[in-house]
Amino acid sequence: MGSTPGAQADAAAVSPECASTIELVRDVLARVGDKWTVLVITNLAEGPLRFTALHSRIAGVSQRMLSQTLRLLTRDGLVLRTAYAQVPPRVEYELTPLGRSLSDTITHVVCWVQDHQTEIVRNRDVYDLGDSAER
């Protein structure tokens, strides 16, 4: 259970290149699937924002979590952080071209959910009713 993806790949006779790709895909999916990432990306899709403006637009996110999310998105090249030498200091965040391509993908997922919302909710209700009957 506690083995690394690389060790799991070795056991499954997967090439090191493939194991590296699998590990990166898992990491990126974990990041993209995070609720704060989705909200940051969708808000920055409208254009550059300062930290305080972004924080005020995302209900429920702490300053610490927003900072961490922005740092990770910057590390992955999805967000560009620009610090201006002014008094008071000003920092803006904006999507990079790579971040914009992710924003397009997120938009497609949101549209898919909207198109299938009724069906998803109905399926959940049916499942939950059946699940409660088994208890």
mmCIF file with all atom_site columns, C-alpha atoms in Angstrom:
data_model
loop_
_atom_site.group_PDB
_atom_site.id
_atom_site.type_symbol
_atom_site.label_atom_id
_atom_site.label_alt_id
_atom_site.label_comp_id
_atom_site.label_asym_id
_atom_site.label_entity_id
_atom_site.label_seq_id
_atom_site.pdbx_PDB_ins_code
_atom_site.Cartn_x
_atom_site.Cartn_y
_atom_site.Cartn_z
_atom_site.occupancy
_atom_site.B_iso_or_equiv
_atom_site.pdbx_formal_charge
_atom_site.auth_seq_id
_atom_site.auth_comp_id
_atom_site.auth_asym_id
_atom_site.auth_atom_id
_atom_site.pdbx_PDB_model_num
ATOM 1   C CA . MET A 1 1   ? 0.000   0.000  0.000   1.00 0.00 ? 1   MET A CA 1
ATOM 2   C CA . GLY A 1 2   ? 2.728   2.446  0.941   1.00 0.00 ? 2   GLY A CA 1
ATOM 3   C CA . SER A 1 3   ? 4.790   1.896  -2.199  1.00 0.00 ? 3   SER A CA 1
ATOM 4   C CA . THR A 1 4   ? 5.618   4.748  -4.538  1.00 0.00 ? 4   THR A CA 1
ATOM 5   C CA . PRO A 1 5   ? 4.262   4.991  -8.085  1.00 0.00 ? 5   PRO A CA 1
ATOM 6   C CA . GLY A 1 6   ? 7.770   4.247  -9.364  1.00 0.00 ? 6   GLY A CA 1
ATOM 7   C CA . ALA A 1 7   ? 7.974   1.048  -7.309  1.00 0.00 ? 7   ALA A CA 1
ATOM 8   C CA . GLN A 1 8   ? 4.489   0.053  -8.466  1.00 0.00 ? 8   GLN A CA 1
ATOM 9   C CA . ALA A 1 9   ? 5.549   0.649  -12.073 1.00 0.00 ? 9   ALA A CA 1
ATOM 10  C CA . ASP A 1 10  ? 8.654   -1.505 -11.572 1.00 0.00 ? 10  ASP A CA 1
ATOM 11  C CA . ALA A 1 11  ? 6.490   -4.305 -10.205 1.00 0.00 ? 11  ALA A CA 1
ATOM 12  C CA . ALA A 1 12  ? 4.168   -4.007 -13.208 1.00 0.00 ? 12  ALA A CA 1
ATOM 13  C CA . ALA A 1 13  ? 7.119   -3.923 -15.656 1.00 0.00 ? 13  ALA A CA 1
ATOM 14  C CA . VAL A 1 14  ? 6.271   -0.393 -16.853 1.00 0.00 ? 14  VAL A CA 1
ATOM 15  C CA . SER A 1 15  ? 9.032   1.628  -18.481 1.00 0.00 ? 15  SER A CA 1
ATOM 16  C CA . PRO A 1 16  ? 10.545  4.475  -16.423 1.00 0.00 ? 16  PRO A CA 1
ATOM 17  C CA . GLU A 1 17  ? 9.260   7.033  -18.961 1.00 0.00 ? 17  GLU A CA 1
ATOM 18  C CA . CYS A 1 18  ? 5.736   5.678  -18.648 1.00 0.00 ? 18  CYS A CA 1
ATOM 19  C CA . ALA A 1 19  ? 5.994   5.581  -14.848 1.00 0.00 ? 19  ALA A CA 1
ATOM 20  C CA . SER A 1 20  ? 7.118   9.211  -14.862 1.00 0.00 ? 20  SER A CA 1
ATOM 21  C CA . THR A 1 21  ? 4.164   10.192 -17.049 1.00 0.00 ? 21  THR A CA 1
ATOM 22  C CA . ILE A 1 22  ? 1.738   8.282  -14.835 1.00 0.00 ? 22  ILE A CA 1
ATOM 23  C CA . GLU A 1 23  ? 3.078   10.049 -11.761 1.00 0.00 ? 23  GLU A CA 1
ATOM 24  C CA . LEU A 1 24  ? 2.773   13.470 -13.427 1.00 0.00 ? 24  LEU A CA 1
ATOM 25  C CA . VAL A 1 25  ? -0.781  12.725 -14.609 1.00 0.00 ? 25  VAL A CA 1
ATOM 26  C CA . ARG A 1 26  ? -1.782  11.758 -11.058 1.00 0.00 ? 26  ARG A CA 1
ATOM 27  C CA . ASP A 1 27  ? -0.219  14.916 -9.666  1.00 0.00 ? 27  ASP A CA 1
ATOM 28  C CA . VAL A 1 28  ? -1.842  17.194 -12.258 1.00 0.00 ? 28  VAL A CA 1
ATOM 29  C CA . LEU A 1 29  ? -5.248  15.545 -11.844 1.00 0.00 ? 29  LEU A CA 1
ATOM 30  C CA . ALA A 1 30  ? -5.019  15.996 -8.084  1.00 0.00 ? 30  ALA A CA 1
ATOM 31  C CA . ARG A 1 31  ? -4.201  19.680 -8.587  1.00 0.00 ? 31  ARG A CA 1
ATOM 32  C CA . VAL A 1 32  ? -6.823  20.314 -11.268 1.00 0.00 ? 32  VAL A CA 1
ATOM 33  C CA . GLY A 1 33  ? -9.445  18.386 -9.316  1.00 0.00 ? 33  GLY A CA 1
ATOM 34  C CA . ASP A 1 34  ? -8.939  20.558 -6.263  1.00 0.00 ? 34  ASP A CA 1
ATOM 35  C CA . LYS A 1 35  ? -11.909 22.870 -5.701  1.00 0.00 ? 35  LYS A CA 1
ATOM 36  C CA . TRP A 1 36  ? -9.714  25.909 -5.031  1.00 0.00 ? 36  TRP A CA 1
ATOM 37  C CA . THR A 1 37  ? -7.782  25.407 -8.273  1.00 0.00 ? 37  THR A CA 1
ATOM 38  C CA . VAL A 1 38  ? -10.993 25.295 -10.298 1.00 0.00 ? 38  VAL A CA 1
ATOM 39  C CA . LEU A 1 39  ? -12.242 28.485 -8.640  1.00 0.00 ? 39  LEU A CA 1
ATOM 40  C CA . VAL A 1 40  ? -8.923  30.308 -9.080  1.00 0.00 ? 40  VAL A CA 1
ATOM 41  C CA . ILE A 1 41  ? -8.680  29.317 -12.748 1.00 0.00 ? 41  ILE A CA 1
ATOM 42  C CA . THR A 1 42  ? -12.274 30.317 -13.521 1.00 0.00 ? 42  THR A CA 1
ATOM 43  C CA . ASN A 1 43  ? -11.850 33.689 -11.807 1.00 0.00 ? 43  ASN A CA 1
ATOM 44  C CA . LEU A 1 44  ? -8.528  34.441 -13.501 1.00 0.00 ? 44  LEU A CA 1
ATOM 45  C CA . ALA A 1 45  ? -10.055 33.533 -16.878 1.00 0.00 ? 45  ALA A CA 1
ATOM 46  C CA . GLU A 1 46  ? -11.735 36.947 -16.740 1.00 0.00 ? 46  GLU A CA 1
ATOM 47  C CA . GLY A 1 47  ? -8.353  38.700 -16.554 1.00 0.00 ? 47  GLY A CA 1
ATOM 48  C CA . PRO A 1 48  ? -5.557  39.579 -14.121 1.00 0.00 ? 48  PRO A CA 1
ATOM 49  C CA . LEU A 1 49  ? -6.491  40.060 -10.480 1.00 0.00 ? 49  LEU A CA 1
ATOM 50  C CA . ARG A 1 50  ? -4.765  41.192 -7.338  1.00 0.00 ? 50  ARG A CA 1
ATOM 51  C CA . PHE A 1 51  ? -4.655  38.778 -4.417  1.00 0.00 ? 51  PHE A CA 1
ATOM 52  C CA . THR A 1 52  ? -7.265  40.661 -2.392  1.00 0.00 ? 52  THR A CA 1
ATOM 53  C CA . ALA A 1 53  ? -9.686  40.830 -5.326  1.00 0.00 ? 53  ALA A CA 1
ATOM 54  C CA . LEU A 1 54  ? -9.250  37.124 -5.994  1.00 0.00 ? 54  LEU A CA 1
ATOM 55  C CA . HIS A 1 55  ? -9.707  36.332 -2.298  1.00 0.00 ? 55  HIS A CA 1
ATOM 56  C CA . SER A 1 56  ? -12.930 38.331 -2.123  1.00 0.00 ? 56  SER A CA 1
ATOM 57  C CA . ARG A 1 57  ? -14.351 36.518 -5.181  1.00 0.00 ? 57  ARG A CA 1
ATOM 58  C CA . ILE A 1 58  ? -13.758 33.016 -3.819  1.00 0.00 ? 58  ILE A CA 1
ATOM 59  C CA . ALA A 1 59  ? -16.071 32.410 -0.885  1.00 0.00 ? 59  ALA A CA 1
ATOM 60  C CA . GLY A 1 60  ? -14.690 30.238 1.870   1.00 0.00 ? 60  GLY A CA 1
ATOM 61  C CA . VAL A 1 61  ? -11.029 30.161 0.853   1.00 0.00 ? 61  VAL A CA 1
ATOM 62  C CA . SER A 1 62  ? -8.539  31.200 3.525   1.00 0.00 ? 62  SER A CA 1
ATOM 63  C CA . GLN A 1 63  ? -5.677  33.509 2.643   1.00 0.00 ? 63  GLN A CA 1
ATOM 64  C CA . ARG A 1 64  ? -3.260  30.686 3.428   1.00 0.00 ? 64  ARG A CA 1
ATOM 65  C CA . MET A 1 65  ? -5.033  28.220 1.102   1.00 0.00 ? 65  MET A CA 1
ATOM 66  C CA . LEU A 1 66  ? -5.298  30.803 -1.679  1.00 0.00 ? 66  LEU A CA 1
ATOM 67  C CA . SER A 1 67  ? -1.578  31.593 -1.351  1.00 0.00 ? 67  SER A CA 1
ATOM 68  C CA . GLN A 1 68  ? -0.709  27.902 -1.466  1.00 0.00 ? 68  GLN A CA 1
ATOM 69  C CA . THR A 1 69  ? -2.944  27.294 -4.489  1.00 0.00 ? 69  THR A CA 1
ATOM 70  C CA . LEU A 1 70  ? -1.498  30.271 -6.370  1.00 0.00 ? 70  LEU A CA 1
ATOM 71  C CA . ARG A 1 71  ? 2.044   29.153 -5.543  1.00 0.00 ? 71  ARG A CA 1
ATOM 72  C CA . LEU A 1 72  ? 1.402   25.644 -6.907  1.00 0.00 ? 72  LEU A CA 1
ATOM 73  C CA . LEU A 1 73  ? -0.322  26.962 -10.036 1.00 0.00 ? 73  LEU A CA 1
ATOM 74  C CA . THR A 1 74  ? 2.606   29.332 -10.610 1.00 0.00 ? 74  THR A CA 1
ATOM 75  C CA . ARG A 1 75  ? 5.046   26.436 -10.151 1.00 0.00 ? 75  ARG A CA 1
ATOM 76  C CA . ASP A 1 76  ? 3.176   24.426 -12.812 1.00 0.00 ? 76  ASP A CA 1
ATOM 77  C CA . GLY A 1 77  ? 3.247   27.384 -15.210 1.00 0.00 ? 77  GLY A CA 1
ATOM 78  C CA . LEU A 1 78  ? -0.518  27.877 -15.184 1.00 0.00 ? 78  LEU A CA 1
ATOM 79  C CA . VAL A 1 79  ? -0.471  31.260 -13.434 1.00 0.00 ? 79  VAL A CA 1
ATOM 80  C CA . LEU A 1 80  ? 1.895   34.190 -13.826 1.00 0.00 ? 80  LEU A CA 1
ATOM 81  C CA . ARG A 1 81  ? 2.668   36.280 -10.738 1.00 0.00 ? 81  ARG A CA 1
ATOM 82  C CA . THR A 1 82  ? 3.741   39.854 -11.487 1.00 0.00 ? 82  THR A CA 1
ATOM 83  C CA . ALA A 1 83  ? 5.050   42.074 -8.692  1.00 0.00 ? 83  ALA A CA 1
ATOM 84  C CA . TYR A 1 84  ? 5.139   45.805 -9.382  1.00 0.00 ? 84  TYR A CA 1
ATOM 85  C CA . ALA A 1 85  ? 7.692   48.006 -7.609  1.00 0.00 ? 85  ALA A CA 1
ATOM 86  C CA . GLN A 1 86  ? 5.215   50.490 -6.172  1.00 0.00 ? 86  GLN A CA 1
ATOM 87  C CA . VAL A 1 87  ? 4.250   51.875 -2.814  1.00 0.00 ? 87  VAL A CA 1
ATOM 88  C CA . PRO A 1 88  ? 2.226   50.130 -1.623  1.00 0.00 ? 88  PRO A CA 1
ATOM 89  C CA . PRO A 1 89  ? 3.460   46.956 -3.364  1.00 0.00 ? 89  PRO A CA 1
ATOM 90  C CA . ARG A 1 90  ? 1.122   45.528 -5.978  1.00 0.00 ? 90  ARG A CA 1
ATOM 91  C CA . VAL A 1 91  ? 1.022   41.909 -7.120  1.00 0.00 ? 91  VAL A CA 1
ATOM 92  C CA . GLU A 1 92  ? -1.220  40.590 -9.873  1.00 0.00 ? 92  GLU A CA 1
ATOM 93  C CA . TYR A 1 93  ? -1.997  37.063 -10.949 1.00 0.00 ? 93  TYR A CA 1
ATOM 94  C CA . GLU A 1 94  ? -3.049  36.046 -14.450 1.00 0.00 ? 94  GLU A CA 1
ATOM 95  C CA . LEU A 1 95  ? -3.368  32.892 -16.492 1.00 0.00 ? 95  LEU A CA 1
ATOM 96  C CA . THR A 1 96  ? -0.533  31.895 -18.779 1.00 0.00 ? 96  THR A CA 1
ATOM 97  C CA . PRO A 1 97  ? -1.338  30.405 -22.197 1.00 0.00 ? 97  PRO A CA 1
ATOM 98  C CA . LEU A 1 98  ? -1.077  26.981 -20.547 1.00 0.00 ? 98  LEU A CA 1
ATOM 99  C CA . GLY A 1 99  ? -3.486  28.140 -17.835 1.00 0.00 ? 99  GLY A CA 1
ATOM 100 C CA . ARG A 1 100 ? -5.896  29.446 -20.475 1.00 0.00 ? 100 ARG A CA 1
ATOM 101 C CA . SER A 1 101 ? -5.928  26.036 -22.145 1.00 0.00 ? 101 SER A CA 1
ATOM 102 C CA . LEU A 1 102 ? -6.844  24.502 -18.774 1.00 0.00 ? 102 LEU A CA 1
ATOM 103 C CA . SER A 1 103 ? -9.536  27.145 -18.343 1.00 0.00 ? 103 SER A CA 1
ATOM 104 C CA . ASP A 1 104 ? -11.052 26.077 -21.666 1.00 0.00 ? 104 ASP A CA 1
ATOM 105 C CA . THR A 1 105 ? -11.084 22.467 -20.475 1.00 0.00 ? 105 THR A CA 1
ATOM 106 C CA . ILE A 1 106 ? -12.698 23.408 -17.151 1.00 0.00 ? 106 ILE A CA 1
ATOM 107 C CA . THR A 1 107 ? -15.352 25.375 -19.045 1.00 0.00 ? 107 THR A CA 1
ATOM 108 C CA . HIS A 1 108 ? -16.153 22.260 -21.102 1.00 0.00 ? 108 HIS A CA 1
ATOM 109 C CA . VAL A 1 109 ? -16.511 20.184 -17.930 1.00 0.00 ? 109 VAL A CA 1
ATOM 110 C CA . VAL A 1 110 ? -18.804 22.787 -16.348 1.00 0.00 ? 110 VAL A CA 1
ATOM 111 C CA . CYS A 1 111 ? -20.945 22.843 -19.514 1.00 0.00 ? 111 CYS A CA 1
ATOM 112 C CA . TRP A 1 112 ? -21.086 19.047 -19.498 1.00 0.00 ? 112 TRP A CA 1
ATOM 113 C CA . VAL A 1 113 ? -22.299 19.090 -15.888 1.00 0.00 ? 113 VAL A CA 1
ATOM 114 C CA . GLN A 1 114 ? -24.921 21.715 -16.733 1.00 0.00 ? 114 GLN A CA 1
ATOM 115 C CA . ASP A 1 115 ? -26.122 19.652 -19.717 1.00 0.00 ? 115 ASP A CA 1
ATOM 116 C CA . HIS A 1 116 ? -26.418 16.490 -17.593 1.00 0.00 ? 116 HIS A CA 1
ATOM 117 C CA . GLN A 1 117 ? -27.328 18.001 -14.234 1.00 0.00 ? 117 GLN A CA 1
ATOM 118 C CA . THR A 1 118 ? -30.867 16.623 -14.115 1.00 0.00 ? 118 THR A CA 1
ATOM 119 C CA . GLU A 1 119 ? -29.727 13.121 -15.013 1.00 0.00 ? 119 GLU A CA 1
ATOM 120 C CA . ILE A 1 120 ? -26.886 13.160 -12.475 1.00 0.00 ? 120 ILE A CA 1
ATOM 121 C CA . VAL A 1 121 ? -29.159 14.349 -9.656  1.00 0.00 ? 121 VAL A CA 1
ATOM 122 C CA . ARG A 1 122 ? -31.798 11.758 -10.567 1.00 0.00 ? 122 ARG A CA 1
ATOM 123 C CA . ASN A 1 123 ? -29.179 8.971  -10.580 1.00 0.00 ? 123 ASN A CA 1
ATOM 124 C CA . ARG A 1 124 ? -27.871 10.074 -7.200  1.00 0.00 ? 124 ARG A CA 1
ATOM 125 C CA . ASP A 1 125 ? -31.376 10.113 -5.756  1.00 0.00 ? 125 ASP A CA 1
ATOM 126 C CA . VAL A 1 126 ? -32.088 6.604  -7.085  1.00 0.00 ? 126 VAL A CA 1
ATOM 127 C CA . TYR A 1 127 ? -28.787 5.323  -5.738  1.00 0.00 ? 127 TYR A CA 1
ATOM 128 C CA . ASP A 1 128 ? -29.269 6.947  -2.336  1.00 0.00 ? 128 ASP A CA 1
ATOM 129 C CA . LEU A 1 129 ? -32.790 5.529  -2.011  1.00 0.00 ? 129 LEU A CA 1
ATOM 130 C CA . GLY A 1 130 ? -31.546 2.046  -2.876  1.00 0.00 ? 130 GLY A CA 1
ATOM 131 C CA . ASP A 1 131 ? -28.577 2.444  -0.548  1.00 0.00 ? 131 ASP A CA 1
ATOM 132 C CA . SER A 1 132 ? -30.769 3.472  2.394   1.00 0.00 ? 132 SER A CA 1
ATOM 133 C CA . ALA A 1 133 ? -33.084 0.491  1.763   1.00 0.00 ? 133 ALA A CA 1
ATOM 134 C CA . GLU A 1 134 ? -30.093 -1.846 2.221   1.00 0.00 ? 134 GLU A CA 1
ATOM 135 C CA . ARG A 1 135 ? -29.226 -0.407 5.654   1.00 0.00 ? 135 ARG A CA 1
#
